[in-house]
PDB file of C-alpha atoms in Angstrom:
ATOM      1  CA  MET A   1     -17.922   4.562   1.785  1.00  0.00           C
ATOM      2  CA  SER A   2     -16.026   1.282   2.194  1.00  0.00           C
ATOM      3  CA  LEU A   3     -12.781   0.012   0.616  1.00  0.00           C
ATOM      4  CA  THR A   4     -14.732  -2.251  -1.763  1.00  0.00           C
ATOM      5  CA  ASP A   5     -16.412   0.871  -3.237  1.00  0.00           C
ATOM      6  CA  ILE A   6     -12.913   1.828  -4.465  1.00  0.00           C
ATOM      7  CA  LEU A   7     -11.118  -1.511  -4.813  1.00  0.00           C
ATOM      8  CA  SER A   8     -12.187  -4.767  -6.291  1.00  0.00           C
ATOM      9  CA  PRO A   9     -13.083  -7.357  -3.624  1.00  0.00           C
ATOM     10  CA  SER A  10     -11.336  -9.998  -5.631  1.00  0.00           C
ATOM     11  CA  ASP A  11      -8.165  -7.840  -5.845  1.00  0.00           C
ATOM     12  CA  ILE A  12      -8.306  -7.266  -2.037  1.00  0.00           C
ATOM     13  CA  ALA A  13      -8.691 -11.048  -1.522  1.00  0.00           C
ATOM     14  CA  ALA A  14      -5.687 -11.802  -3.814  1.00  0.00           C
ATOM     15  CA  ALA A  15      -3.573  -9.145  -1.980  1.00  0.00           C
ATOM     16  CA  LEU A  16      -4.440 -10.660   1.392  1.00  0.00           C
ATOM     17  CA  ARG A  17      -3.770 -14.232   0.170  1.00  0.00           C
ATOM     18  CA  ASP A  18      -0.329 -13.172  -0.978  1.00  0.00           C
ATOM     19  CA  CYS A  19       0.762 -12.126   2.423  1.00  0.00           C
ATOM     20  CA  GLN A  20      -0.947 -14.669   4.721  1.00  0.00           C
ATOM     21  CA  ALA A  21       2.350 -15.935   6.174  1.00  0.00           C
ATOM     22  CA  PRO A  22       4.023 -13.813   8.862  1.00  0.00           C
ATOM     23  CA  ASP A  23       6.741 -11.549   7.546  1.00  0.00           C
ATOM     24  CA  SER A  24       5.548 -11.949   3.939  1.00  0.00           C
ATOM     25  CA  PHE A  25       3.856  -8.563   3.620  1.00  0.00           C
ATOM     26  CA  SER A  26       5.394  -6.201   1.100  1.00  0.00           C
ATOM     27  CA  PRO A  27       3.694  -2.775   0.940  1.00  0.00           C
ATOM     28  CA  LYS A  28       4.658  -2.321  -2.686  1.00  0.00           C
ATOM     29  CA  LYS A  29       3.373  -5.756  -3.674  1.00  0.00           C
ATOM     30  CA  PHE A  30       0.129  -5.327  -1.649  1.00  0.00           C
ATOM     31  CA  PHE A  31      -0.573  -1.931  -3.184  1.00  0.00           C
ATOM     32  CA  GLN A  32      -0.037  -3.419  -6.642  1.00  0.00           C
ATOM     33  CA  ILE A  33      -2.113  -6.592  -6.193  1.00  0.00           C
ATOM     34  CA  SER A  34      -4.932  -4.699  -4.471  1.00  0.00           C
ATOM     35  CA  GLY A  35      -5.117  -2.172  -7.235  1.00  0.00           C
ATOM     36  CA  MET A  36      -4.246   0.746  -4.914  1.00  0.00           C
ATOM     37  CA  SER A  37      -1.249   1.663  -7.098  1.00  0.00           C
ATOM     38  CA  LYS A  38      -3.624   2.330 -10.035  1.00  0.00           C
ATOM     39  CA  LYS A  39      -5.955   4.724  -8.155  1.00  0.00           C
ATOM     40  CA  SER A  40      -6.128   8.507  -8.590  1.00  0.00           C
ATOM     41  CA  SER A  41      -4.974  10.820  -5.853  1.00  0.00           C
ATOM     42  CA  SER A  42      -8.523  11.606  -4.699  1.00  0.00           C
ATOM     43  CA  GLN A  43      -9.227   7.882  -4.539  1.00  0.00           C
ATOM     44  CA  LEU A  44      -6.090   7.301  -2.424  1.00  0.00           C
ATOM     45  CA  LYS A  45      -7.139  10.030  -0.084  1.00  0.00           C
ATOM     46  CA  GLU A  46     -10.431   8.308   0.411  1.00  0.00           C
ATOM     47  CA  ILE A  47      -8.706   4.922   0.972  1.00  0.00           C
ATOM     48  CA  PHE A  48      -6.420   6.699   3.515  1.00  0.00           C
ATOM     49  CA  ARG A  49      -9.362   8.238   5.285  1.00  0.00           C
ATOM     50  CA  ILE A  50     -10.944   4.796   5.640  1.00  0.00           C
ATOM     51  CA  LEU A  51      -7.683   3.202   6.923  1.00  0.00           C
ATOM     52  CA  ASP A  52      -7.132   6.092   9.447  1.00  0.00           C
ATOM     53  CA  ASN A  53      -8.987   4.321  12.162  1.00  0.00           C
ATOM     54  CA  ASP A  54      -8.921   7.227  14.714  1.00  0.00           C
ATOM     55  CA  GLN A  55      -9.412   9.888  12.002  1.00  0.00           C
ATOM     56  CA  SER A  56      -6.385  11.830  13.169  1.00  0.00           C
ATOM     57  CA  GLY A  57      -5.186  12.522   9.676  1.00  0.00           C
ATOM     58  CA  PHE A  58      -2.264  10.108  10.146  1.00  0.00           C
ATOM     59  CA  ILE A  59      -1.790   6.330  10.406  1.00  0.00           C
ATOM     60  CA  GLU A  60       0.429   5.745  13.351  1.00  0.00           C
ATOM     61  CA  GLU A  61       2.383   2.576  14.086  1.00  0.00           C
ATOM     62  CA  ASP A  62      -0.274   1.272  16.417  1.00  0.00           C
ATOM     63  CA  GLU A  63      -2.931   1.510  13.608  1.00  0.00           C
ATOM     64  CA  LEU A  64      -0.534   0.309  11.019  1.00  0.00           C
ATOM     65  CA  LYS A  65      -0.099  -3.186  12.506  1.00  0.00           C
ATOM     66  CA  TYR A  66      -3.799  -3.724  11.937  1.00  0.00           C
ATOM     67  CA  PHE A  67      -3.539  -2.553   8.292  1.00  0.00           C
ATOM     68  CA  LEU A  68      -4.586  -5.869   6.839  1.00  0.00           C
ATOM     69  CA  GLN A  69      -7.557  -6.148   9.157  1.00  0.00           C
ATOM     70  CA  ARG A  70      -8.949  -2.941   7.759  1.00  0.00           C
ATOM     71  CA  PHE A  71      -9.353  -4.841   4.423  1.00  0.00           C
ATOM     72  CA  GLU A  72     -10.784  -7.997   6.064  1.00  0.00           C
ATOM     73  CA  CYS A  73     -11.590  -8.483   9.712  1.00  0.00           C
ATOM     74  CA  GLY A  74     -10.184 -11.994   9.842  1.00  0.00           C
ATOM     75  CA  ALA A  75      -6.749 -10.964   8.349  1.00  0.00           C
ATOM     76  CA  ARG A  76      -3.589 -11.355  10.419  1.00  0.00           C
ATOM     77  CA  VAL A  77      -1.852  -8.496  12.230  1.00  0.00           C
ATOM     78  CA  LEU A  78       1.378  -7.283  10.716  1.00  0.00           C
ATOM     79  CA  THR A  79       4.510  -8.411  12.523  1.00  0.00           C
ATOM     80  CA  THR A  80       6.633  -5.805  14.320  1.00  0.00           C
ATOM     81  CA  SER A  81       9.208  -6.087  11.537  1.00  0.00           C
ATOM     82  CA  GLU A  82       6.615  -5.646   8.857  1.00  0.00           C
ATOM     83  CA  THR A  83       5.113  -2.728  10.602  1.00  0.00           C
ATOM     84  CA  LYS A  84       8.387  -0.900  11.014  1.00  0.00           C
ATOM     85  CA  THR A  85       9.447  -1.522   7.449  1.00  0.00           C
ATOM     86  CA  PHE A  86       6.096  -0.297   6.187  1.00  0.00           C
ATOM     87  CA  LEU A  87       6.285   2.768   8.281  1.00  0.00           C
ATOM     88  CA  ALA A  88       9.856   3.525   7.151  1.00  0.00           C
ATOM     89  CA  THR A  89       8.804   3.098   3.545  1.00  0.00           C
ATOM     90  CA  ALA A  90       5.742   5.445   3.660  1.00  0.00           C
ATOM     91  CA  ASP A  91       6.724   8.039   6.365  1.00  0.00           C
ATOM     92  CA  HIS A  92       8.331  10.556   4.008  1.00  0.00           C
ATOM     93  CA  ASP A  93       9.193  13.108   6.748  1.00  0.00           C
ATOM     94  CA  GLY A  94      10.282  10.748   9.505  1.00  0.00           C
ATOM     95  CA  ASP A  95       7.798  11.825  12.113  1.00  0.00           C
ATOM     96  CA  GLY A  96       6.801   8.248  12.922  1.00  0.00           C
ATOM     97  CA  LYS A  97       3.433   8.370  11.197  1.00  0.00           C
ATOM     98  CA  ILE A  98       2.038   8.339   7.670  1.00  0.00           C
ATOM     99  CA  GLY A  99      -0.020  11.108   6.311  1.00  0.00           C
ATOM    100  CA  ALA A 100      -2.120  11.039   3.177  1.00  0.00           C
ATOM    101  CA  GLU A 101       0.758  12.687   1.256  1.00  0.00           C
ATOM    102  CA  GLY A 102       3.101   9.952   2.405  1.00  0.00           C
ATOM    103  CA  ILE A 103       0.706   7.278   0.764  1.00  0.00           C
ATOM    104  CA  ASN A 104       0.526   9.372  -2.359  1.00  0.00           C
ATOM    105  CA  LEU A 105       4.333   9.687  -2.583  1.00  0.00           C
ATOM    106  CA  PHE A 106       4.737   5.909  -2.004  1.00  0.00           C
ATOM    107  CA  ILE A 107       2.286   5.253  -4.865  1.00  0.00           C
ATOM    108  CA  TYR A 108       4.085   7.679  -7.070  1.00  0.00           C
ATOM    109  CA  ARG A 109       7.355   5.862  -6.471  1.00  0.00           C
ATOM    110  CA  ILE A 110       5.782   2.487  -7.273  1.00  0.00           C
ATOM    111  CA  ARG A 111       4.364   3.960 -10.536  1.00  0.00           C
ATOM    112  CA  LEU A 112       7.752   5.448 -11.392  1.00  0.00           C
ATOM    113  CA  LEU A 113       9.573   2.161 -10.713  1.00  0.00           C
ATOM    114  CA  ARG A 114       7.073   0.301 -12.779  1.00  0.00           C
ATOM    115  CA  MET A 115       7.507   2.693 -15.668  1.00  0.00           C
ATOM    116  CA  CYS A 116      11.315   2.519 -15.448  1.00  0.00           C
ATOM    117  CA  CYS A 117      11.273  -1.367 -15.231  1.00  0.00           C
ATOM    118  CA  ASN A 118       8.894  -1.514 -18.210  1.00  0.00           C
ATOM    119  CA  ASP A 119      11.146   0.713 -20.229  1.00  0.00           C
ATOM    120  CA  VAL A 120      14.210  -1.332 -19.312  1.00  0.00           C
ATOM    121  CA  SER A 121      12.596  -4.662 -20.250  1.00  0.00           C
ATOM    122  CA  PHE A 122      11.326  -3.057 -23.451  1.00  0.00           C
ATOM    123  CA  SER A 123      14.880  -1.833 -24.281  1.00  0.00           C
ATOM    124  CA  PHE A 124      16.260  -5.198 -23.452  1.00  0.00           C
ATOM    125  CA  THR A 125      13.707  -7.013 -25.652  1.00  0.00           C
ATOM    126  CA  LEU A 126      14.687  -4.786 -28.564  1.00  0.00           C
ATOM    127  CA  MET A 127      18.357  -5.497 -28.191  1.00  0.00           C
ATOM    128  CA  VAL A 128      17.979  -9.343 -27.929  1.00  0.00           C
ATOM    129  CA  PRO A 129      17.986 -11.105 -31.376  1.00  0.00           C
TER     130      PRO A 129
END
C-alpha cells in the first residue's frame, strides 16, 4: 500500500506546495491540506506504518527530517528547526520519537481545535447584526 492509496495525490501535492520554502512547514497545516486530519484511526495507523521508514514502530528525529520526501521523492528535507518543532508537537510522552498513538493524538487535537474554532466563528456570526 502507498500513501496515494489513502490520500489524494492532488491533496498531497497541494500540501507539499504550501511548505516548499525552508522553515514554512507547519505539521497542523500539512495534515489538514493533505487530508490526513480527516482520516480514520486505522487509516492513520497505515499512514504511520508507511512513514516509519525503518519499521521500528516509531518515527525518530532522523526519519522525521525526511518526512516530506516520504510523500514525494523530490520534496525538500525539513530544517532542523522544523524537525524539532514537529517532534515536540507530536511526541506526546517526551521520549524523542513519535509513535502511532502520538500521530493519532495530534490529529485529535487538530480536529478538536477545528471544532472549537468553528463553534466560535458560528457564535460570533450569530451575534453580529
